[in-house]
Amino acid sequence: MTIGIKGAPNVHSLKQCVPVTFNYDVHFTQGLFELDNPLFAQVLTCEENSPKKVLAVIDAGLLQHQPRLLEKLAAYAEFYRDALIFVQQPAIVPGGEAAKNNPQLVTQLHQTIDCAGLCRHSYILAIGGGAVLDMAGYAAAIAHRGIRLIRVPTTVLAQNDSGVGVKNGINAFGKKNFLGTFAPPYAVLNDLDFLATLDDRDWRSGIAEAVKVALIKDADFFNFITKHAAKIAKRDMQAMQELIYRCAQLHLGHIATSGDPFEKGSSRPLDFGHWAAHKLEQLTNYNLRHGEAVAIGIALDSTYSYLIGLLTKSDWQQILDTLKALGFSLYVPELATHLHQLEHPNCLFRGLREFQEHLGGELTLMLLEKIGKGVEVHHVDLLVYENAIALLKQHHDNGE
Amino acid sequence: MTIGIKGAPNVHSLKQCVPVTFNYDVHFTQGLFELDNPLFAQVLTCEENSPKKVLAVIDAGLLQHQPRLLEKLAAYAEFYRDALIFVQQPAIVPGGEAAKNNPQLVTQLHQTIDCAGLCRHSYILAIGGGAVLDMAGYAAAIAHRGIRLIRVPTTVLAQNDSGVGVKNGINAFGKKNFLGTFAPPYAVLNDLDFLATLDDRDWRSGIAEAVKVALIKDADFFNFITKHAAKIAKRDMQAMQELIYRCAQLHLGHIATSGDPFEKGSSRPLDFGHWAAHKLEQLTNYNLRHGEAVAIGIALDSTYSYLIGLLTKSDWQQILDTLKALGFSLYVPELATHLHQLEHPNCLFRGLREFQEHLGGELTLMLLEKIGKGVEVHHVDLLVYENAIALLKQHHDNGE
């Protein structure tokens, strides 16, 4: 078949189209590793009724709060021995961003995968916060071109956002997620009980992603958050359960129907507020939690949206008030350091370029035209951003 | 929504379905980097008319045969400067399996990608044999979760098989492709002219994959190969052009329509003859070319198919005669070393387990029931394989 390559008469071409469908279930449960909860065992044996090889990778931070977890896992495996075998002792890895900053952890997991003879039909069971899930997911995705990954997200952030998505990754060259792949999990098991032992910062942090997705997609959900903000901040478990479920649902729906789940284009609506957040995490040496940084990023981009006349004042105030009622601080000095030195590595505005570079193509930022409706722009005015930062500082200083 | 997890009353679940479609064109041309051939420039600018950032990765082995290639690339980029910019000097990497055995090469490419600010809409242009394409493709796939890859396969093997497929990878822990991903390329540019300077072994080697796919899928194509075997062996370019086109077409068709392009199941029909081939490459310290090993693997599994009464004697003889007419040797001593020591790392039969482990799940081998039709089996008889090896040795010793 000859196709229309102009001026290249001797070109023959074959057009290839490869359709791939990824299916996975996100389960919401409690007491995941209690013996009377067969969910995990049933997920493993849903295709075939023989014991599956499983390597557990566990967030060290989680173990501090759940000291009996290893025992429980061993008892679970013993009780459900027709469904699973832990091939090795669980790999305990540092929690938080440290998991993504040490490439040796990936190498060590690969050594274990090799020694234990795990194959593409074996399972990595990753239990922990988003960073551990990202690292373990990356290790799983590139071993044998993909070992099955079961995610057990144990933070709010991971249960309602990163843990239900299709990405993994580690940091390299000082850049977030420089290495990674798009690789949907085999299944996600969300256990509400893990949230009870989170410290307050981690409890709060994950709520920022719910605020984000509500703001760009679902005014009704945002009003739910506004209404229950004080309750959620005081760790009301029922309100949190609904928040997580609705947030996960919105994220999953976006991934399934956006038409670009593997982000081949330049648009990434779910990254509202994230260009500044990513940079602030780095500028604060990751002393800010991801969600804390996202809350500031949301406040900043909402304020920018308001200042350019896109968003009404009342919507803007509701957003800032809700974030504050949830307990977020909306200003850090790193927002303003080196703001006029655009080439300085610690200038916030370099985050715009890094954001564009990671995703590729044209700069594409999500702003807000009203609560529940985002709009994409390709150019921004840095002077207006400066004013937005000044406004957030003023709010902060006045304790508004 | 509550789903039917038996005995787990408090489970709510969200079912996620992520459809992803990968499109890419495989172009067949000549004089790819001649100034009067706009194909490459047009492929880069088909979406958007601005100069694209490109990092070239070139097989050092190729440069020995094509000493003017670097000059030609530079001239092409100058002439088509509205379409492309080479962001750095091309990365020259060792050809052959060495490219896949040195993880530092991947790291170095990532450093270059970082320094040059390549993004997901930039391009890696990988020029070389299958191993270089595999390594560069892996580096591209995991940087920023996937930089666009344009493959320029320069060997018969890469043009008709690996270069048109959806896999990449490097070796680790002494295992082929231990690390890798499924990642379709952005485009494939096959230039027939590169084949003119291949040495005889590389010319011949790639033909084995055409024999393989013909045997399991297309009797008419196999008869074409039988009929033109002597001509092809004598480097008739027109016969080779047809062989490559038909072989690539069969591979692409299989990937697009098999229903399992990312090999989530245990079946891999295109790996007919490959379990022994992979092991033989390792046992000969990669002194055997992949295609040479595949030819032996095909001979072995065809002989096994004949010995168990699946394949007729005349079909079996046609297969062996064709392989020999193409110039392949069908026996190496490594087939028989340590054959009775099943736990010895150099026992050929360990290749069965390693094959199963890489793919996962149940052992699934392709055998032949007639020329043009493969059939999958899940059990093999090692004694019959011993007889098959003995028969190949006898054939070889008698110069049949």
Coordinates of N, CA, C and O in Angstrom, one line a residue, chain A residues 5 8-13, chain B residues 26-33 37-40 152 159 188-194 241:
Chain A
I5 N 3.0 10.2 1.3 CA 4.2 11.0 1.7 C 4.6 11.8 0.6 O 5.1 11.3 -0.4
A8 N 8.0 11.7 -1.7 CA 8.8 10.5 -1.4 C 8.2 9.4 -2.1 O 7.4 8.6 -1.5
P9 N 8.4 9.2 -3.4 CA 7.6 8.3 -4.2 C 7.8 6.9 -3.8 O 6.9 6.1 -3.9
N10 N 9.0 6.5 -3.2 CA 9.2 5.1 -3.0 C 8.9 4.6 -1.6 O 9.6 3.8 -1.0
V11 N 7.9 5.3 -1.0 CA 7.6 4.9 0.4 C 6.3 4.0 0.4 O 5.3 4.4 -0.2
H12 N 6.5 2.8 1.0 CA 5.3 2.0 1.3 C 5.1 2.0 2.8 O 6.1 2.0 3.5
S13 N 3.9 2.0 3.2 CA 3.6 2.1 4.6 C 2.6 1.1 5.1 O 1.6 0.8 4.4
Chain B
V26 N 4.5 2.1 10.0 CA 5.8 1.5 9.6 C 6.0 1.8 8.1 O 5.3 1.3 7.3
H27 N 7.1 2.6 7.9 CA 7.3 3.0 6.5 C 8.5 2.2 5.9 O 9.5 2.0 6.6
F28 N 8.4 1.9 4.7 CA 9.5 1.2 4.0 C 10.0 2.2 2.9 O 9.3 2.6 2.0
T29 N 11.3 2.5 3.0 CA 11.8 3.4 2.0 C 13.3 3.1 1.7 O 13.8 2.0 2.1
Q30 N 13.9 3.9 0.9 CA 15.3 3.8 0.6 C 15.9 5.2 0.7 O 15.2 6.2 0.5
G31 N 17.2 5.3 1.0 CA 17.8 6.6 1.1 C 17.1 7.5 2.1 O 16.9 8.7 1.9
L32 N 16.9 7.0 3.3 CA 16.1 7.6 4.3 C 16.7 9.0 4.7 O 15.9 10.0 4.8
F33 N 18.0 9.1 4.8 CA 18.6 10.4 5.2 C 19.2 11.2 4.0 O 20.0 12.1 4.2
N37 N 14.7 12.9 0.3 CA 13.7 12.1 1.0 C 13.1 12.8 2.2 O 13.7 12.8 3.3
P38 N 11.9 13.3 2.1 CA 11.4 14.1 3.2 C 10.6 13.3 4.2 O 10.1 13.8 5.2
L39 N 10.7 11.9 4.1 CA 9.8 11.1 4.9 C 10.0 11.4 6.4 O 9.1 11.7 7.1
F40 N 11.3 11.3 6.9 CA 11.6 11.5 8.3 C 11.1 12.9 8.8 O 10.4 13.0 9.8
V152 N 14.7 3.2 13.6 CA 15.3 3.0 12.3 C 16.1 1.7 12.4 O 17.3 1.7 12.7
Q159 N 14.2 -5.1 11.1 CA 13.2 -4.5 10.1 C 12.0 -5.4 10.0 O 10.9 -4.9 9.8
V188 N 8.1 3.8 12.7 CA 9.2 2.9 12.3 C 9.6 3.3 10.9 O 8.7 3.3 10.0
L189 N 10.9 3.5 10.7 CA 11.4 3.8 9.3 C 12.3 2.8 8.8 O 13.5 2.7 9.3
N190 N 11.9 1.9 8.0 CA 12.7 0.8 7.4 C 13.4 1.3 6.1 O 12.7 1.5 5.2
D191 N 14.7 1.3 6.1 CA 15.4 1.7 4.9 C 16.2 0.5 4.4 O 17.1 0.0 5.0
L192 N 15.8 0.1 3.2 CA 16.3 -1.1 2.6 C 17.9 -1.0 2.4 O 18.6 -2.0 2.5
D193 N 18.3 0.2 2.1 CA 19.7 0.5 1.8 C 20.7 0.0 2.9 O 21.8 -0.3 2.7
F194 N 20.2 0.1 4.2 CA 21.0 -0.3 5.3 C 21.4 -1.8 5.2 O 22.5 -2.2 5.7
Q241 N 13.4 -7.8 0.0 CA 12.5 -6.7 0.3 C 11.1 -7.3 0.5 O 10.3 -6.9 1.4

